[in-house]
Amino acid sequence: MSNRRGEPADVLLVEDNPGDVRLTQEAFREGRIQTTIHVATDGVEAMKFLEQTGEYADAPRPDIVLLDLNLPRKNGDEVLEEMKADPELDHIPVIVLTSSAAEEDVAKLYDCNANAYLTKPVDPDEFIETVRTLEEFWLSVVRLPQHDA
């Protein structure tokens, strides 16, 4: 299965932990949906990718963004706020995938219009299963808005 354009779905993973990047890539690789995973390791890099500036001038608009909160240079909540304030980016679903289970983080991110908030399981197998469930729901079940490539 692929996205509505008949191409692999583009996923922007904003994550600075190499282990979590590897596990997420593994989960998507083993899933049934064709995806292209793009990785940004900090919030500044994520915004350059999303705004298609600098070395990311030819980057695709992602179908979804998986966003960690605790990032170098620019936190995940700042990335989310900038995305949702930009009419070119505000339609892209943002799924917060973070180690924080703090209620104040959950409330804040939903107030900033996150589409979902998931706490990363510590167990690697549970982490992979969480990502697979996320992939299935957001890229197969949910109907996402059309956007210009």
PDB file of C-alpha atoms in Angstrom:
ATOM      1  CA  MET A   1       0.000   0.000   0.000  1.00  0.00           C
ATOM      2  CA  SER A   2       1.148   3.542  -0.729  1.00  0.00           C
ATOM      3  CA  ASN A   3      -0.203   7.040  -0.219  1.00  0.00           C
ATOM      4  CA  ARG A   4      -2.952   8.689  -2.265  1.00  0.00           C
ATOM      5  CA  ARG A   5      -0.461   9.735  -4.977  1.00  0.00           C
ATOM      6  CA  GLY A   6       0.495   6.106  -5.585  1.00  0.00           C
ATOM      7  CA  GLU A   7       3.959   6.779  -4.179  1.00  0.00           C
ATOM      8  CA  PRO A   8       5.473   5.729  -0.857  1.00  0.00           C
ATOM      9  CA  ALA A   9       4.212   7.898   1.995  1.00  0.00           C
ATOM     10  CA  ASP A  10       6.748  10.486   3.142  1.00  0.00           C
ATOM     11  CA  VAL A  11       7.325  10.524   6.891  1.00  0.00           C
ATOM     12  CA  LEU A  12       9.484  13.122   8.610  1.00  0.00           C
ATOM     13  CA  LEU A  13      10.944  11.660  11.790  1.00  0.00           C
ATOM     14  CA  VAL A  14      12.298  14.392  14.059  1.00  0.00           C
ATOM     15  CA  GLU A  15      14.426  12.483  16.561  1.00  0.00           C
ATOM     16  CA  ASP A  16      17.897  12.986  18.013  1.00  0.00           C
ATOM     17  CA  ASN A  17      18.299   9.536  19.599  1.00  0.00           C
ATOM     18  CA  PRO A  18      19.999   7.196  17.073  1.00  0.00           C
ATOM     19  CA  GLY A  19      18.539   4.115  18.779  1.00  0.00           C
ATOM     20  CA  ASP A  20      14.982   5.434  18.451  1.00  0.00           C
ATOM     21  CA  VAL A  21      15.645   6.404  14.823  1.00  0.00           C
ATOM     22  CA  ARG A  22      16.822   2.849  14.103  1.00  0.00           C
ATOM     23  CA  LEU A  23      13.824   1.253  15.860  1.00  0.00           C
ATOM     24  CA  THR A  24      11.376   3.532  14.063  1.00  0.00           C
ATOM     25  CA  GLN A  25      12.948   2.811  10.687  1.00  0.00           C
ATOM     26  CA  GLU A  26      12.828  -0.921  11.448  1.00  0.00           C
ATOM     27  CA  ALA A  27       9.147  -0.733  12.381  1.00  0.00           C
ATOM     28  CA  PHE A  28       8.267   1.076   9.157  1.00  0.00           C
ATOM     29  CA  ARG A  29      10.437  -1.275   7.088  1.00  0.00           C
ATOM     30  CA  GLU A  30       8.572  -4.280   8.496  1.00  0.00           C
ATOM     31  CA  GLY A  31       5.152  -2.653   8.067  1.00  0.00           C
ATOM     32  CA  ARG A  32       2.829  -3.207   5.147  1.00  0.00           C
ATOM     33  CA  ILE A  33       2.766   0.417   3.990  1.00  0.00           C
ATOM     34  CA  GLN A  34       5.423   1.756   1.628  1.00  0.00           C
ATOM     35  CA  THR A  35       7.122   4.707   3.265  1.00  0.00           C
ATOM     36  CA  THR A  36      10.116   6.907   2.791  1.00  0.00           C
ATOM     37  CA  ILE A  37      11.500   7.986   6.161  1.00  0.00           C
ATOM     38  CA  HIS A  38      13.289  11.322   6.293  1.00  0.00           C
ATOM     39  CA  VAL A  39      15.180  12.066   9.503  1.00  0.00           C
ATOM     40  CA  ALA A  40      15.893  15.428  11.111  1.00  0.00           C
ATOM     41  CA  THR A  41      17.995  15.238  14.263  1.00  0.00           C
ATOM     42  CA  ASP A  42      17.007  18.611  15.717  1.00  0.00           C
ATOM     43  CA  GLY A  43      14.251  21.197  15.493  1.00  0.00           C
ATOM     44  CA  VAL A  44      16.185  23.627  13.305  1.00  0.00           C
ATOM     45  CA  GLU A  45      16.883  20.904  10.740  1.00  0.00           C
ATOM     46  CA  ALA A  46      13.213  19.839  10.880  1.00  0.00           C
ATOM     47  CA  MET A  47      12.014  23.355  10.045  1.00  0.00           C
ATOM     48  CA  LYS A  48      14.497  23.648   7.159  1.00  0.00           C
ATOM     49  CA  PHE A  49      13.138  20.348   5.788  1.00  0.00           C
ATOM     50  CA  LEU A  50       9.522  21.430   6.229  1.00  0.00           C
ATOM     51  CA  GLU A  51      10.107  24.894   4.761  1.00  0.00           C
ATOM     52  CA  GLN A  52      12.175  23.355   1.941  1.00  0.00           C
ATOM     53  CA  THR A  53      15.119  25.709   2.460  1.00  0.00           C
ATOM     54  CA  GLY A  54      18.877  25.262   2.081  1.00  0.00           C
ATOM     55  CA  GLU A  55      19.912  21.688   1.389  1.00  0.00           C
ATOM     56  CA  TYR A  56      16.228  20.691   1.683  1.00  0.00           C
ATOM     57  CA  ALA A  57      15.010  22.838  -1.233  1.00  0.00           C
ATOM     58  CA  ASP A  58      13.879  19.680  -3.063  1.00  0.00           C
ATOM     59  CA  ALA A  59      12.525  17.872   0.006  1.00  0.00           C
ATOM     60  CA  PRO A  60       9.015  16.477  -0.313  1.00  0.00           C
ATOM     61  CA  ARG A  61       6.224  17.711   1.926  1.00  0.00           C
ATOM     62  CA  PRO A  62       5.768  14.897   4.434  1.00  0.00           C
ATOM     63  CA  ASP A  63       2.440  13.124   4.792  1.00  0.00           C
ATOM     64  CA  ILE A  64       2.992  13.006   8.557  1.00  0.00           C
ATOM     65  CA  VAL A  65       5.576  14.225  11.064  1.00  0.00           C
ATOM     66  CA  LEU A  66       6.707  12.098  14.005  1.00  0.00           C
ATOM     67  CA  LEU A  67       8.042  14.596  16.503  1.00  0.00           C
ATOM     68  CA  ASP A  68      10.127  14.088  19.622  1.00  0.00           C
ATOM     69  CA  LEU A  69       9.896  16.863  22.220  1.00  0.00           C
ATOM     70  CA  ASN A  70      13.392  16.973  23.683  1.00  0.00           C
ATOM     71  CA  LEU A  71      15.519  18.120  20.770  1.00  0.00           C
ATOM     72  CA  PRO A  72      18.714  20.136  20.436  1.00  0.00           C
ATOM     73  CA  ARG A  73      18.657  23.694  19.057  1.00  0.00           C
ATOM     74  CA  LYS A  74      14.834  23.920  18.915  1.00  0.00           C
ATOM     75  CA  ASN A  75      12.422  21.858  21.028  1.00  0.00           C
ATOM     76  CA  GLY A  76       9.589  19.825  19.554  1.00  0.00           C
ATOM     77  CA  ASP A  77       6.923  22.128  21.004  1.00  0.00           C
ATOM     78  CA  GLU A  78       8.549  25.070  19.178  1.00  0.00           C
ATOM     79  CA  VAL A  79       8.569  23.086  15.915  1.00  0.00           C
ATOM     80  CA  LEU A  80       4.882  22.244  16.379  1.00  0.00           C
ATOM     81  CA  GLU A  81       3.951  25.857  17.114  1.00  0.00           C
ATOM     82  CA  GLU A  82       5.824  27.068  14.015  1.00  0.00           C
ATOM     83  CA  MET A  83       4.223  24.400  11.831  1.00  0.00           C
ATOM     84  CA  LYS A  84       0.696  25.159  12.992  1.00  0.00           C
ATOM     85  CA  ALA A  85       1.246  28.922  12.515  1.00  0.00           C
ATOM     86  CA  ASP A  86       2.360  28.411   8.889  1.00  0.00           C
ATOM     87  CA  PRO A  87      -0.482  28.000   6.355  1.00  0.00           C
ATOM     88  CA  GLU A  88       1.845  25.949   4.139  1.00  0.00           C
ATOM     89  CA  LEU A  89       2.476  23.427   6.936  1.00  0.00           C
ATOM     90  CA  ASP A  90      -0.527  23.558   9.274  1.00  0.00           C
ATOM     91  CA  HIS A  91      -2.383  20.732   7.492  1.00  0.00           C
ATOM     92  CA  ILE A  92       0.397  18.153   8.066  1.00  0.00           C
ATOM     93  CA  PRO A  93      -0.529  15.780  10.896  1.00  0.00           C
ATOM     94  CA  VAL A  94       1.970  15.882  13.752  1.00  0.00           C
ATOM     95  CA  ILE A  95       2.250  12.874  16.021  1.00  0.00           C
ATOM     96  CA  VAL A  96       4.287  13.567  19.122  1.00  0.00           C
ATOM     97  CA  LEU A  97       6.326  10.456  19.943  1.00  0.00           C
ATOM     98  CA  THR A  98       8.295  11.184  23.078  1.00  0.00           C
ATOM     99  CA  SER A  99       9.547   9.719  26.340  1.00  0.00           C
ATOM    100  CA  SER A 100       7.650  12.315  28.391  1.00  0.00           C
ATOM    101  CA  ALA A 101       4.450  11.119  30.037  1.00  0.00           C
ATOM    102  CA  ALA A 102       3.982  14.392  31.945  1.00  0.00           C
ATOM    103  CA  GLU A 103       0.367  15.567  31.895  1.00  0.00           C
ATOM    104  CA  GLU A 104       1.465  19.168  31.400  1.00  0.00           C
ATOM    105  CA  ASP A 105       3.324  18.147  28.214  1.00  0.00           C
ATOM    106  CA  VAL A 106       0.281  16.255  26.930  1.00  0.00           C
ATOM    107  CA  ALA A 107      -2.037  19.218  27.590  1.00  0.00           C
ATOM    108  CA  LYS A 108       0.414  21.764  26.128  1.00  0.00           C
ATOM    109  CA  LEU A 109       0.981  19.820  22.914  1.00  0.00           C
ATOM    110  CA  TYR A 110      -2.723  19.257  22.312  1.00  0.00           C
ATOM    111  CA  ASP A 111      -3.269  22.982  22.955  1.00  0.00           C
ATOM    112  CA  CYS A 112      -0.671  23.537  20.204  1.00  0.00           C
ATOM    113  CA  ASN A 113      -2.761  21.336  17.877  1.00  0.00           C
ATOM    114  CA  ALA A 114      -0.761  18.112  17.938  1.00  0.00           C
ATOM    115  CA  ASN A 115      -2.802  15.417  16.214  1.00  0.00           C
ATOM    116  CA  ALA A 116      -1.724  12.697  18.644  1.00  0.00           C
ATOM    117  CA  TYR A 117       0.560  12.254  21.636  1.00  0.00           C
ATOM    118  CA  LEU A 118       2.266   8.906  22.221  1.00  0.00           C
ATOM    119  CA  THR A 119       4.672   8.045  24.997  1.00  0.00           C
ATOM    120  CA  LYS A 120       7.563   5.899  23.755  1.00  0.00           C
ATOM    121  CA  PRO A 121       7.579   2.478  25.370  1.00  0.00           C
ATOM    122  CA  VAL A 122      10.912   1.570  26.975  1.00  0.00           C
ATOM    123  CA  ASP A 123      10.810  -2.019  25.672  1.00  0.00           C
ATOM    124  CA  PRO A 124      12.112  -2.154  22.057  1.00  0.00           C
ATOM    125  CA  ASP A 125       9.466  -4.676  20.933  1.00  0.00           C
ATOM    126  CA  GLU A 126       6.689  -2.523  22.390  1.00  0.00           C
ATOM    127  CA  PHE A 127       8.236   0.542  20.736  1.00  0.00           C
ATOM    128  CA  ILE A 128       8.192  -1.185  17.331  1.00  0.00           C
ATOM    129  CA  GLU A 129       4.581  -2.294  17.854  1.00  0.00           C
ATOM    130  CA  THR A 130       3.575   1.273  18.793  1.00  0.00           C
ATOM    131  CA  VAL A 131       5.153   2.625  15.601  1.00  0.00           C
ATOM    132  CA  ARG A 132       3.492  -0.071  13.486  1.00  0.00           C
ATOM    133  CA  THR A 133       0.097   0.778  14.990  1.00  0.00           C
ATOM    134  CA  LEU A 134       0.740   4.468  14.357  1.00  0.00           C
ATOM    135  CA  GLU A 135       1.762   3.714  10.763  1.00  0.00           C
ATOM    136  CA  GLU A 136      -1.309   1.588  10.106  1.00  0.00           C
ATOM    137  CA  PHE A 137      -3.698   4.170  11.555  1.00  0.00           C
ATOM    138  CA  TRP A 138      -2.220   7.368  10.099  1.00  0.00           C
ATOM    139  CA  LEU A 139      -1.215   6.041   6.683  1.00  0.00           C
ATOM    140  CA  SER A 140      -3.961   3.516   6.019  1.00  0.00           C
ATOM    141  CA  VAL A 141      -7.075   4.205   8.087  1.00  0.00           C
ATOM    142  CA  VAL A 142      -7.085   8.008   8.324  1.00  0.00           C
ATOM    143  CA  ARG A 143      -7.841  10.047   5.227  1.00  0.00           C
ATOM    144  CA  LEU A 144      -5.217  12.788   5.006  1.00  0.00           C
ATOM    145  CA  PRO A 145      -5.723  16.078   3.152  1.00  0.00           C
ATOM    146  CA  GLN A 146      -4.345  16.520  -0.333  1.00  0.00           C
ATOM    147  CA  HIS A 147      -1.404  18.871  -0.591  1.00  0.00           C
ATOM    148  CA  ASP A 148       0.820  20.124  -3.369  1.00  0.00           C
ATOM    149  CA  ALA A 149       3.995  18.125  -3.896  1.00  0.00           C
TER     150      ALA A 149
END
